[in-house]
Structures are given as structure tokens and as C-alpha cells.
XYZ file of C-alpha atoms in Angstrom:
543
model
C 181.521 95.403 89.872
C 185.218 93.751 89.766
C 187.815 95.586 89.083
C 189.415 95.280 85.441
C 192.333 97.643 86.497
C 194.411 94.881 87.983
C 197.982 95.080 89.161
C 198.944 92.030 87.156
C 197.622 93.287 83.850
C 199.429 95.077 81.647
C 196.569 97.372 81.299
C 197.457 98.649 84.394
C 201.064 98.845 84.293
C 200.484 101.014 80.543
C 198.265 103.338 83.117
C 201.123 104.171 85.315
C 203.498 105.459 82.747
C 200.851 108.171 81.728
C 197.777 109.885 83.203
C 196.290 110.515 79.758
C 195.883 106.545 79.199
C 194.852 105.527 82.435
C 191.367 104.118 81.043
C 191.919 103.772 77.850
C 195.137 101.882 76.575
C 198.027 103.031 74.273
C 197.690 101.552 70.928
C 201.019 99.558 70.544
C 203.563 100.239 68.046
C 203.541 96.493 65.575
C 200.798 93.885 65.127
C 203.018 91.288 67.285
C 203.093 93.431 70.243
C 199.022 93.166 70.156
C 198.637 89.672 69.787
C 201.036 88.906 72.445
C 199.229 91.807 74.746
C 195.540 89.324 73.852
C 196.985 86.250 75.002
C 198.160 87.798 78.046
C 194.819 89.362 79.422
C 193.890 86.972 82.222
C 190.005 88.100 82.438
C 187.101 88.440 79.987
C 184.631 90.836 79.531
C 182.319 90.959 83.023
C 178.136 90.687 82.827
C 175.947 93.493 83.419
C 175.062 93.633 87.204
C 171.141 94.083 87.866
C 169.373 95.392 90.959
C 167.084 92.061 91.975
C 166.930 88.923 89.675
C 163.127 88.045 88.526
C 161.805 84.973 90.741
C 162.754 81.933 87.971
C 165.921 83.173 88.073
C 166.612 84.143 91.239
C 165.389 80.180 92.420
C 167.401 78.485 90.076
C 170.286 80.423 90.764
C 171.069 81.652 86.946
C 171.839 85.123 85.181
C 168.991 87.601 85.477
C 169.225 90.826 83.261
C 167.107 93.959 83.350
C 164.845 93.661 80.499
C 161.366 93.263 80.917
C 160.970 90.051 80.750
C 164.300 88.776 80.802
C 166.218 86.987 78.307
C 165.848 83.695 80.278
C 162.088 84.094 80.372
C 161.712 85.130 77.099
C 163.434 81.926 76.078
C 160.877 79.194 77.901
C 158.155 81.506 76.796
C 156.724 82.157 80.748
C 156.218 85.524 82.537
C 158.372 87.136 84.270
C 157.588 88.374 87.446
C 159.194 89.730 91.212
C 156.855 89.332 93.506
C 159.071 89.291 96.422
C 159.871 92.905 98.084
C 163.461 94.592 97.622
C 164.512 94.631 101.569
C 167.201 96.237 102.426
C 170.672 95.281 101.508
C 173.071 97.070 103.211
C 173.779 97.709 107.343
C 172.635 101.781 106.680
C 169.502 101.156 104.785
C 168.823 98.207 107.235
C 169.106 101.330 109.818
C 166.843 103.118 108.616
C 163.869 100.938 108.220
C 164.273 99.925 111.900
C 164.079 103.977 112.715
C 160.730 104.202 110.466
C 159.207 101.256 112.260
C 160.190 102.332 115.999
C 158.745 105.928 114.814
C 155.690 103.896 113.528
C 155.370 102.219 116.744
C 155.710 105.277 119.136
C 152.722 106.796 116.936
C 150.107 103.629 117.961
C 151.145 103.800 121.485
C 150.314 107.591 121.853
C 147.061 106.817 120.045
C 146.087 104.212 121.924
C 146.828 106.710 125.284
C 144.556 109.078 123.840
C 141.478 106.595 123.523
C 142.351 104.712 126.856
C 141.759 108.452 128.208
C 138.400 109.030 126.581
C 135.202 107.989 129.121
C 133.526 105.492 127.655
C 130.489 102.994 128.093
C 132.076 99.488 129.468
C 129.795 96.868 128.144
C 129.696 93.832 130.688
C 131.760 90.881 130.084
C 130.120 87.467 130.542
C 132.678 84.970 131.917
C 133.871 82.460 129.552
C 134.639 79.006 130.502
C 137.794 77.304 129.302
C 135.639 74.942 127.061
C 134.193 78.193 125.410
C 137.230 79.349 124.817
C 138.380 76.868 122.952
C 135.601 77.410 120.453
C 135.763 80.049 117.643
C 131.810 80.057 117.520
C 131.102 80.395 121.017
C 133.695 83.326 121.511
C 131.864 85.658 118.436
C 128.502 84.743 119.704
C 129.640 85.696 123.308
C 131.064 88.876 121.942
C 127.867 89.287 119.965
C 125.879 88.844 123.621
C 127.985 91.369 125.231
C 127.247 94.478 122.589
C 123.489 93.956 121.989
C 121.714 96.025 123.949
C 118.035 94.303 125.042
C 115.964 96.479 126.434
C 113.307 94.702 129.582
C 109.923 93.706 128.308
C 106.592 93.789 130.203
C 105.622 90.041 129.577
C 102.396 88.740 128.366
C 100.491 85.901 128.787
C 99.777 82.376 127.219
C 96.534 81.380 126.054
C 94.514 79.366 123.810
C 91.687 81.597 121.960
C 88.573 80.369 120.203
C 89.675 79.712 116.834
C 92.881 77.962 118.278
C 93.644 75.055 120.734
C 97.096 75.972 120.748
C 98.304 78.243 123.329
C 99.595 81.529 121.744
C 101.798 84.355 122.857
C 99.773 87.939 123.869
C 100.660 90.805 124.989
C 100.077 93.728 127.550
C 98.322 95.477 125.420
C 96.321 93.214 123.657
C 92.718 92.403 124.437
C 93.190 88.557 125.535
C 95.458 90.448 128.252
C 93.041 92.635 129.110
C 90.328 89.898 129.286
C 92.616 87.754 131.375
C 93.159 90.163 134.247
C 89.172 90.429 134.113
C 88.885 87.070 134.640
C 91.536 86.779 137.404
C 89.479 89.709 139.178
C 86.693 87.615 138.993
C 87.640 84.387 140.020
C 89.373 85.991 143.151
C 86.223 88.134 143.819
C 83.832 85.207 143.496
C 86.092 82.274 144.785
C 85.120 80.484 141.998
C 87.974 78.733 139.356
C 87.226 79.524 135.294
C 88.233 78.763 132.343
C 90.193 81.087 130.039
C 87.969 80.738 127.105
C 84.939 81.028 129.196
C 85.220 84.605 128.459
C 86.537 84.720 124.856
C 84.162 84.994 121.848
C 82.822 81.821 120.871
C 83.627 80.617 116.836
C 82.022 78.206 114.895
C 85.051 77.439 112.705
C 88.577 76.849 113.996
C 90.241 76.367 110.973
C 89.872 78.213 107.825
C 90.717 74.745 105.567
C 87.611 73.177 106.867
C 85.378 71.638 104.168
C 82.415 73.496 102.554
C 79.975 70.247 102.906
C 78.300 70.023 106.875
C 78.752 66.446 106.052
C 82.058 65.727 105.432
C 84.752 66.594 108.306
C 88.161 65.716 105.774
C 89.632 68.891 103.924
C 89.240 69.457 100.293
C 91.713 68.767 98.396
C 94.033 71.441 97.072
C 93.100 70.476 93.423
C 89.675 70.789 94.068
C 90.229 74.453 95.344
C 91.386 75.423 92.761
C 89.611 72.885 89.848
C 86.938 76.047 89.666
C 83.717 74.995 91.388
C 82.611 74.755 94.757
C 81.911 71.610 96.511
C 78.203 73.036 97.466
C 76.852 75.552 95.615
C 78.967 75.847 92.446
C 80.504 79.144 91.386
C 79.063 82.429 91.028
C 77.488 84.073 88.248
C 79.102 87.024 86.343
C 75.953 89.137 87.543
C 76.537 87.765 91.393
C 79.904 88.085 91.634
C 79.807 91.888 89.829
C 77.056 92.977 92.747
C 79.756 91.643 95.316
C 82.241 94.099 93.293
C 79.929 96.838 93.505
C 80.087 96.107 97.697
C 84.051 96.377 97.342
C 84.106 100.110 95.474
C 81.279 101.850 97.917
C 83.419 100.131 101.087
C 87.032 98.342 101.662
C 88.363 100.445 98.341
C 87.780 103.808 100.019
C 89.407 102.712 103.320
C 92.724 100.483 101.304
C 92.863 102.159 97.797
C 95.656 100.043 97.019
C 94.430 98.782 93.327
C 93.677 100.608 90.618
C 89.761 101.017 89.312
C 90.478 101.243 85.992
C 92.764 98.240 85.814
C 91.176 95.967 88.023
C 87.449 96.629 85.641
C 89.862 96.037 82.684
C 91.405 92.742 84.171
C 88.284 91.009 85.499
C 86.207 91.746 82.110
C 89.378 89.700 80.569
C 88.801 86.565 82.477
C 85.115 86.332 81.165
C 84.908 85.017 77.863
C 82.023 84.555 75.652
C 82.192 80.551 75.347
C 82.399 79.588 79.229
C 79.871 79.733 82.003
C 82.511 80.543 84.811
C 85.681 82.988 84.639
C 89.460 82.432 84.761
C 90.985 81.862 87.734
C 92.516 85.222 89.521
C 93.961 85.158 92.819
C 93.246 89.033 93.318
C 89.514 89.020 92.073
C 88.957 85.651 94.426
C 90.212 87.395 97.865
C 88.555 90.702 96.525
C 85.309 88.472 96.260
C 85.470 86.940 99.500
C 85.961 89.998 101.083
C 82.784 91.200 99.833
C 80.897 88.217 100.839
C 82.065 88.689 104.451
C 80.923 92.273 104.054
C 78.067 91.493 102.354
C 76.844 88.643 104.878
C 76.430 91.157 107.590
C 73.533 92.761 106.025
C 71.297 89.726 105.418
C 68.969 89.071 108.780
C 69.580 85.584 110.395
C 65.840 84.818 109.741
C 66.266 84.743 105.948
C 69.162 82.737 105.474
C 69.370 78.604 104.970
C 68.607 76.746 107.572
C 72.147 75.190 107.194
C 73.577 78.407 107.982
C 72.559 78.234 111.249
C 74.817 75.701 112.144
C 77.772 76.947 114.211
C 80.270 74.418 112.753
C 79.316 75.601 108.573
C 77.209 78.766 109.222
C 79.755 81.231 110.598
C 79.348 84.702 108.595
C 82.920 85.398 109.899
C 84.363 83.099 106.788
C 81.520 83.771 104.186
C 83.780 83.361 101.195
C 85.902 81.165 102.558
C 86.061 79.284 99.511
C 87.538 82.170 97.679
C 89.927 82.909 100.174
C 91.104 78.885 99.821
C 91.714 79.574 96.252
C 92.959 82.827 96.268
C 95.942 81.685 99.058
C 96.869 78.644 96.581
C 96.946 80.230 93.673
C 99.770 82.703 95.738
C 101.601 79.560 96.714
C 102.229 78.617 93.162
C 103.688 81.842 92.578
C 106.130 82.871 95.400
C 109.358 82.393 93.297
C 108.112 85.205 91.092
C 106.064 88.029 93.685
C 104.436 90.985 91.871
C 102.295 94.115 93.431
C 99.488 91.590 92.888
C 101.114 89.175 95.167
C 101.235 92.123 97.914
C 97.939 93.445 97.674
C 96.070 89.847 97.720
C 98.430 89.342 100.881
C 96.987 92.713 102.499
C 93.303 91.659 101.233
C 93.926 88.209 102.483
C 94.824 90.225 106.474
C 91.761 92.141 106.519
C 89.802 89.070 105.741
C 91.262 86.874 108.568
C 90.896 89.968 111.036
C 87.476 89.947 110.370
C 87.108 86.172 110.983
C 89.096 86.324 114.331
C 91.848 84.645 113.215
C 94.528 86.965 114.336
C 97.378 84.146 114.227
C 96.951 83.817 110.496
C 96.681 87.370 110.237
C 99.956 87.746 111.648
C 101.355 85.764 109.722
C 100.152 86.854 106.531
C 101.345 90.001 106.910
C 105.025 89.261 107.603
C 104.904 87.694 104.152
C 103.150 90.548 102.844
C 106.647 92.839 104.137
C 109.070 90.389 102.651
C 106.990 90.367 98.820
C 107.017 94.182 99.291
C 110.645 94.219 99.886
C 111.545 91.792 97.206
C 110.110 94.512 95.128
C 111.531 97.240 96.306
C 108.091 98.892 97.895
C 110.344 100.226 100.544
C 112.068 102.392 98.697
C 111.180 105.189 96.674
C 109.598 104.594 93.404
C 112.069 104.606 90.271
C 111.935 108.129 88.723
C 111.118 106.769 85.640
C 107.917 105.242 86.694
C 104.799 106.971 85.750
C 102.969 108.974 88.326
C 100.147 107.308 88.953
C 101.973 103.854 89.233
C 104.559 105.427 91.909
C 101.424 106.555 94.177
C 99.818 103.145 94.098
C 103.235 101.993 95.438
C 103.209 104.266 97.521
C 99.677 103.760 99.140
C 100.699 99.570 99.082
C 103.713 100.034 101.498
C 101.580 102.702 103.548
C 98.678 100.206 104.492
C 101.446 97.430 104.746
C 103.418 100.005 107.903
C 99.224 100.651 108.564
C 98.780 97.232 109.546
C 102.418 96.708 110.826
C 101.298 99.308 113.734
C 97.869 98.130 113.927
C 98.297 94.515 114.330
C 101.735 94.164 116.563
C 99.761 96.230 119.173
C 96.805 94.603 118.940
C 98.484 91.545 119.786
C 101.549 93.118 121.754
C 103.902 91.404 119.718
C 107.251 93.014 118.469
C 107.206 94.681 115.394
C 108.896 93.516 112.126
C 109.509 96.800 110.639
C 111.422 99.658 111.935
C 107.840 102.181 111.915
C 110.725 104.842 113.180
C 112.119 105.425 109.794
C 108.988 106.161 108.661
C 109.714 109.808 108.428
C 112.488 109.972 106.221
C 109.368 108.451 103.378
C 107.715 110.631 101.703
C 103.726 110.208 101.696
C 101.422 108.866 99.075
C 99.845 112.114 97.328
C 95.913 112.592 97.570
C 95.184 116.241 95.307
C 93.016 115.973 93.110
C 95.362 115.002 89.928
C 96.447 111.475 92.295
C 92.698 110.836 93.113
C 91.065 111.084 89.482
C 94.337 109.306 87.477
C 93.640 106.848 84.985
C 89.302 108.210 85.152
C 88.660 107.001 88.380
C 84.662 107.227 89.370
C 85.638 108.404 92.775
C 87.475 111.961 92.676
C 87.078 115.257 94.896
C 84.503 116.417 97.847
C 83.333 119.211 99.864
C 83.637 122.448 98.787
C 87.126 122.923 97.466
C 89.754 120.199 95.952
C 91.591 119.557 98.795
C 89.409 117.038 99.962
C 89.623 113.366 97.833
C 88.412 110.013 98.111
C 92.413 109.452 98.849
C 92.262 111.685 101.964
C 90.832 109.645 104.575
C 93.325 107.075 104.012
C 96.397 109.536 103.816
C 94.993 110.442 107.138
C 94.301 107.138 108.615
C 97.751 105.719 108.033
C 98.925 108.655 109.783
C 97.157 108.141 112.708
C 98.366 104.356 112.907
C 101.883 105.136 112.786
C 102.084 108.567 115.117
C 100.289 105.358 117.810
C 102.485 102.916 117.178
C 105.879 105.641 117.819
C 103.566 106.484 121.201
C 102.885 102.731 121.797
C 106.826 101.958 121.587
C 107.632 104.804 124.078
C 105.271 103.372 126.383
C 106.036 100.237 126.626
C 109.414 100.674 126.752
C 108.778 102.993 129.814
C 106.267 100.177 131.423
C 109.661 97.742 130.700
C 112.118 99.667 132.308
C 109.873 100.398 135.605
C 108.968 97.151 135.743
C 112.892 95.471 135.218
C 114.019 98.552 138.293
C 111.338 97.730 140.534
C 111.834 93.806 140.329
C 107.836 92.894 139.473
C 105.693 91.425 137.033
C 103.333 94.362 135.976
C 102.637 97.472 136.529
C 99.492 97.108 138.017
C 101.333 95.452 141.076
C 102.579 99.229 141.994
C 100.698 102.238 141.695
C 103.762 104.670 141.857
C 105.055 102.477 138.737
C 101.552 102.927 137.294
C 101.286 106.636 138.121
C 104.980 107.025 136.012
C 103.174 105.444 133.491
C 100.274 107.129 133.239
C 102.624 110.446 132.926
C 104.838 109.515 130.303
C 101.346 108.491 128.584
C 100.084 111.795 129.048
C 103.242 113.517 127.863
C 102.754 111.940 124.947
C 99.441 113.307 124.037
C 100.130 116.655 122.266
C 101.772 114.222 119.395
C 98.634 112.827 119.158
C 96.659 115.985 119.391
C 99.105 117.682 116.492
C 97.808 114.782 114.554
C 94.030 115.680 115.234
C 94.591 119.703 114.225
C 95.615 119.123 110.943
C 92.819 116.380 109.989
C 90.484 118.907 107.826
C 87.262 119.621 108.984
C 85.566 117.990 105.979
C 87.066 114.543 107.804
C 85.942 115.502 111.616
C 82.927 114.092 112.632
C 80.417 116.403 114.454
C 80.419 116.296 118.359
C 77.818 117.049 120.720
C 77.258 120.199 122.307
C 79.919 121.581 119.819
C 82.577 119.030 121.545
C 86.103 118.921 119.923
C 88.468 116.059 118.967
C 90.885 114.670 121.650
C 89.315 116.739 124.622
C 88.482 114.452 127.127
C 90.100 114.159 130.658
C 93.665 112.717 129.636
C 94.178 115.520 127.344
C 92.729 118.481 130.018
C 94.899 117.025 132.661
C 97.636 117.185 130.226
């Protein structure tokens, strides 16, 4: 602040005649001696300094004060603000920040001695070229490259089954694998060349979208599908399509309880009304009825069916129903924006019927959009607790028999799973007492001699037994990888140490399997010969 005590003023020469006025000045003696002492004062009162000027003031150079806003901003109506940071001003404070920061910096370096010291894993580094460098995309995906971890496969084979012309990915431990190395045997034994699908299963239809007339080779149109009558025989009856039902609840609903009774009698009864000869369309009672037809077709002798039947290319009891199926999967379509538990359990309907009919492409398929509808709705997560009991365990039992079919179908067709099946034991499992199995008066309830045994039990068990192979599968097969990728071959067939290491790791794995088989109750065991017992065959001795 400037100094008002200056040697010229007479301010200051009044403070040298006394101590007692040496900040406050004498009153003088006449009114002329104080208007000549005001004319004589060379300064005026000085502003009030602040610490840092507010940003529109500090910019434009004018006087700041330290209200909140300031005067100047209050004027224009604007807000004040001081973004910038108060730095240091003077040489000492200056001196100290560059103390904090060399203290700061002395810190990092004896952190970053500490982790240089630590033993660590050194990832490989893939050598970038200067025209990779230069891209920001290339250098995160190369980064990206050099962290994943991929473990060595066993690879399968190509090849072009029945119900497909296309060739199709297979793996080691699927059957088409397993067939193949038959038919290599053979042709090398015999000296004779063969054809891959020489031994495959022959199939009258190769595409499910085939017409319903023998007649006419073009597809139906999607319209028609779903118009409500079929291009041959017309729709069902109500009594017709109820004996189908009737196959449904003594057979698939026992093995995937995954709808309720109750709801599902309720909800078809609703699509019949009095006026009309056919129902409403439902995407859930159409797969549910071709299902049945497939099941149902097995049980009528060759003999007594149409004569039309017998041909290969319309016959084929693999897609009896195959006009249900057709409308069942468009009816889906026209919903996908919007899934429901509906949507998820026609998907896992829709799997078993395609595994049945050999067409394990589609079935694939199928089911990965059968995960994503479940996780749209949350299936993989506990139930909300607010949800009523019996509606959490039909959740439940849904994402069960979607991880059922997970395991069973990625090592059918030695393909990679889609789900993680390792986190599977941090779910908790659907219930099957007695209070789960007869919920909303269910005709199916309890068996044997106590309650312990359900209608729910079997499948509880069975999904079990799917996942505890699939976590044995994985180990496996990971094991047949690694020999093979050490060893530099093809398969493990090509050297019988590598299949001997195999074989043990197999074996080691059998007392997971056998845990499994000890608590199955005995209600659920079938009877052996000669008093045999479960899992007791050679493998599991030598183990």
C-alpha cells in the first residue's frame, strides 16, 4: 500500500514535532490554517488493495474489489468468477512450491524402484513397424494382442453333414470327428477313397423352410405361415391338438419344466373361442405342438401312415410339425424388440426340436439367441426379492436348462462356449421340495416314499450332471491343447505318451463325477445287474 506519511506533507512534518500525533494530526488552531492545510495535500484517498482481481477484471485491466461479485460485475449484470489458480507471488513462496514438487518427484522415483524390483510376468512384445506406429488404432489393438492370453486348441475338422451342403466347423469331441477318423481308418485299411457323407445319417429334408406340398419345391410365404392354415391338411382340431398336449405333460415337461401347468391350461383355453373353428395364434403353444408331433410320430408304425409319407423328400418324421415350428419362429421375429420369458422358453423348445431333426447348426444358433433374450431379462441374475416364489423358481429352472444346453450342445459339437459355465457356482439352484413342485396346483407333485423326491428332481439333477461335464470337458481339452501346442502335432492320437497324459488327467477327473453320482437319491438310480453300482466300470477302478 503507498505510503501517505510523506516527507513533503505536512502531515508528516506535524508527526515529527510530537510522538502522540504521529498518525493522527493536530487539529489546527483557526479555520484558515485548515483550508490552507486542504489545498496543500498533494494525494487523495488510496483504493482498497485485493488479493487476485476476478477474471473480467483482471483482462480488461480495471479495479477489482473483494465483494462477491464485484462491483464491476454487479454493474453489467454477469458472474463473477476466478477460475485461474493464485500461483505464487513472491521469490520465497515461489521456493517453496519448487521444494514440494522435487519432494513429490523423489516419492515416484522410489516407487517406481520398488515395482521395477518386484518379479513379474513379461508379456511378449510383437514388433511394430514404423507404419503401425504411426496409427493410434493399430498401437491399442497391438497392445490388446500382447495381454490376451489364448490358450492352444486341438483343431477340428470341416465337413458338410446331411442336412447341410455347406461345410461346417466340428470339433474333437464331436461325433462328425469321431466318424471322420473312422472313415480315414477305413479308407487307408481298404485302399479305397470315400466320401465324407457316405457315413453320415441320411435326411430327407435339408432345410426346415421347405414347403408342406410334395409338389411344389418354392417356400411358403411368410404370410401364409402365419395366415392360420396349413397348405395341406388345414389346422388341427381343439380335440387333436389337446391329445398332442397330453404327449407334452407325460414327456418333454418332466425332463424341461420350464412353463407353468396352470398357466399354460389357462392361456391356451383363452385362444379358443366359442365363434371360430381354429384358435389364436401363440408362438409358445405352436412350438409346444410341434414338439409333440415329433414325439408323437415315433409311435405310429411306418405301415400305417400315408403313402406320401413315405417319401424321403416330405415324409421325414424328424420335422413332423414343421409347420408349427415355421409359425412359431415368425411369430418370435415380430417380437424381438420386446423379449419376454415366453420369448426364452419357445427359443429352448424351438433347440430341442431342431436336435431332434438333426439340424444341429440351427440348434446352435438358436440357442445363442436364447442367452442374449435371457440376459435382456435379467435371467442371469438372481430373481428380484420381490417376486413371488413360484415365479423366481421358474426363472430359475429357465436359465438352468439354458447353461443345460450351453454344456450339452458346445461339446457335442466341440465348439467354444458362449457362457462362462465356471461361474455357475456362485448361483444358487432352482428348488425342487415339495412346496416348489405342487405351486400354483400342479397335477404332478411328490414320489416314492417320503417328500424328498418331486417331479422337479430329475431335472435339478440332470442339469447338474451337464454342467459338473462340461467343467471336466474344459479341463480336458485344455490339457489335449497344451500337449498338443508342446509336442508340435495335430492330435493326440499321433502320440501315445500325449494320449496316455490324457487319459490321466481324464481319470483324475473322475471322483468329480463320481461325487455327482453319490448324492443322486436312490429313488433316481436305475437298477443294475448283478447288484452293479453307478460309475464302476474300468476308468473309475483304475482310478
Amino acid at each position: 500500500m503507498p505510503d501517505l506519511l510523506s516527507p513533503t506533507s505536512p502531515v508528516s512534518k506535524a508527526s515529527t514535532m510530537s510522538p502522540a500525533t504521529s498518525t493522527v494530526p493536530a487539529a489546527p488552531s483557526t479555520a484558515s490554517t485548515s483550508t490552507g492545510a486542504e489545498s496543500q495535500l498533494p494525494y487523495g484517498r488510496s483504493r482498497k488493495q485485493v488479493s487476485r482481481a476476478c477474471d473480467w477484471c483482471r483482462v480488461r485491466r480495471i479495479r477489482c474489489d473483494n465483494e462477491q461479485p464485484c462491483k464491476a460485475c454487479r454493474q453489467r449484470g454477469a458472474q463473477c468468477t476466478q477460475n485461474g489458480g493464485d500461483g505464487p507471488r513472491t521469490l520465497p513462496q515461489a521456493l517453496r512450491e519448487i521444494d514440494k514438487l522435487k519432494a513429490r518427484v523423489r516419492e515416484l522415483e522410489s516407487e517406481l524402484a520398488a515395482y521395477k524390483s518386484q518379479p513379474r510376468a513379461v508379456a511378449a512384445i510383437t514388433p511394430v513397424s514404423p507404419s503401425d506406429q504411426s496409427s493410434p488404432v493399430q498401437s491399442v489393438k497391438s497392445q490388446v494382442q500382447n495381454t490376451a492370453v489364448v490358450k492352444p486348441r486341438w483343431e477340428g475338422i470341416y465337413v458338410a453333414t446331411a442336412r447341410s451342403d455347406q461345410p461346417s466347423y466340428y470339433g474333437p469331441s464331436s461325433i462328425y470327428y469321431f466318424v471322420s477318423r473312422i472313415g480315414c481308418y477305413l479308407g487307408k485299411a481298404l485302399q479305397q477313397p470315400h466320401a465324407d457323407k457316405s457315413f453320415q445319417t441320411r435326411g430327407g429334408s435339408k432345410n426346415m423352410h421347405e414347403t408342406d406340398s410334395p409338389d411344389d419345391n418354392a417356400r411358403q410365404d411368410s404370410s401364409e405361415i402365419v395366415s392360420g392354415t396349413d397348405a395341406r391338411w388345414g389346422a388341427l382340431r381343439r380335440v387333436h391338438e389337446e391329445a398332442l398336449l397330453k404327449l407334452f405333460w407325460e414327456g418333454y415337461h418332466c425332463f424341461m419344466p420350464i412353463v407353468d401347468e396352470t398357466e399354460f391350461r389357462q392361456h391356451y383355453a383363452s385362444l379358443w373361442e366359442p365363434s371360430r373353428t381354429t384358435r389364436k395364434q401363440s408362438p409358445l403353444v405352436d412350438i409346444i405342438l410341434a414338439l409333440s408331433l415329433q414325439y408323437g410320430y415315433a409311435f405310429i408304425p411306418r405301415n400305417a401312415t400315408h403313402l406320401a409319407d413315405h417319401d424321403e423328400a416330405y415324409g421325414d418324421s424328424a420335422v413332423a410339425g414343421r409347420w408349427y415350428y415355421r409359425r412359431s419362429q415368425a411369430l418370435l421375429s415380430a417380437d424381438l424388440e420386446s423379449p419376454s420369458l415366453t420369448t426364452v422358453q419357445c427359443y429352448l423348445f424351438s433347440i430341442c426340436y431342431l436336435c431332434c431333426a438333426s439340424f444341429q447348426n440351427m440348434c446352435h444358433i438358436v440357442h445363442a439367441q436364447a442367452v442374449r433374450a435371457g440376459q435382456t431379462l435379467g435371467l442371469h441374475l438372481e430373481p428380484p426379492a420381490d417376486t413371488p416364489h413360484g415365479e423366481r423358481e421358474l426363472r430359475k429352472r429357465v436359465w438352468w436348462h439354458v447353461l443345460l444346453l450351453e454344456a450339452k450342445i458346445s461339446t457335442k459339437l466341440g465348439r467354444p462356449f458362449l457362457l462362462d459355465l465356471g461361474q455357475v457356482s456362485s448361483m444358487s439352484r432352482p428348488s425342487d421340495d415339495l412346496a416348489t413342485a405342487t405351486y400354483n396346483n400342479s397335477s404332478l407333485g411328490a414320489y416314492g416314499p417320503g417328500p424328498d423326491i418331486t417331479w422337479l428332481s430329475f431335472s435339478s439333477h440332470n442339469c447338474q450332471l451337464f454342467i459338473t461335464m462340461a467343467n471336466i470337458y474344459e479341463v480336458l481339452y485344455d490339457k489335449c491343447g497344451e500337449a498338443i501346442h508342446q509336442n508340435n502335432i495335430t492330435s493326440i492320437y499321433a502320440d501315445p505318451n500325449v494320449l496316455e497324459s490324457c487319459a490321466k488327467v481324464l481319470a483324475a477327473s473322475m471322483p468329480i463325477l463320481r461325487a455327482w453320482a453319490d448324492n443322486v437319491p436312490e429313488q433316481l438310480k436305475m437298477r443294475r445287474r448283478s447288484g452293479g453300482a453307478l460309475l464302476h466300470g474300468p476308468l473309475c477302478r483304475r482310478n
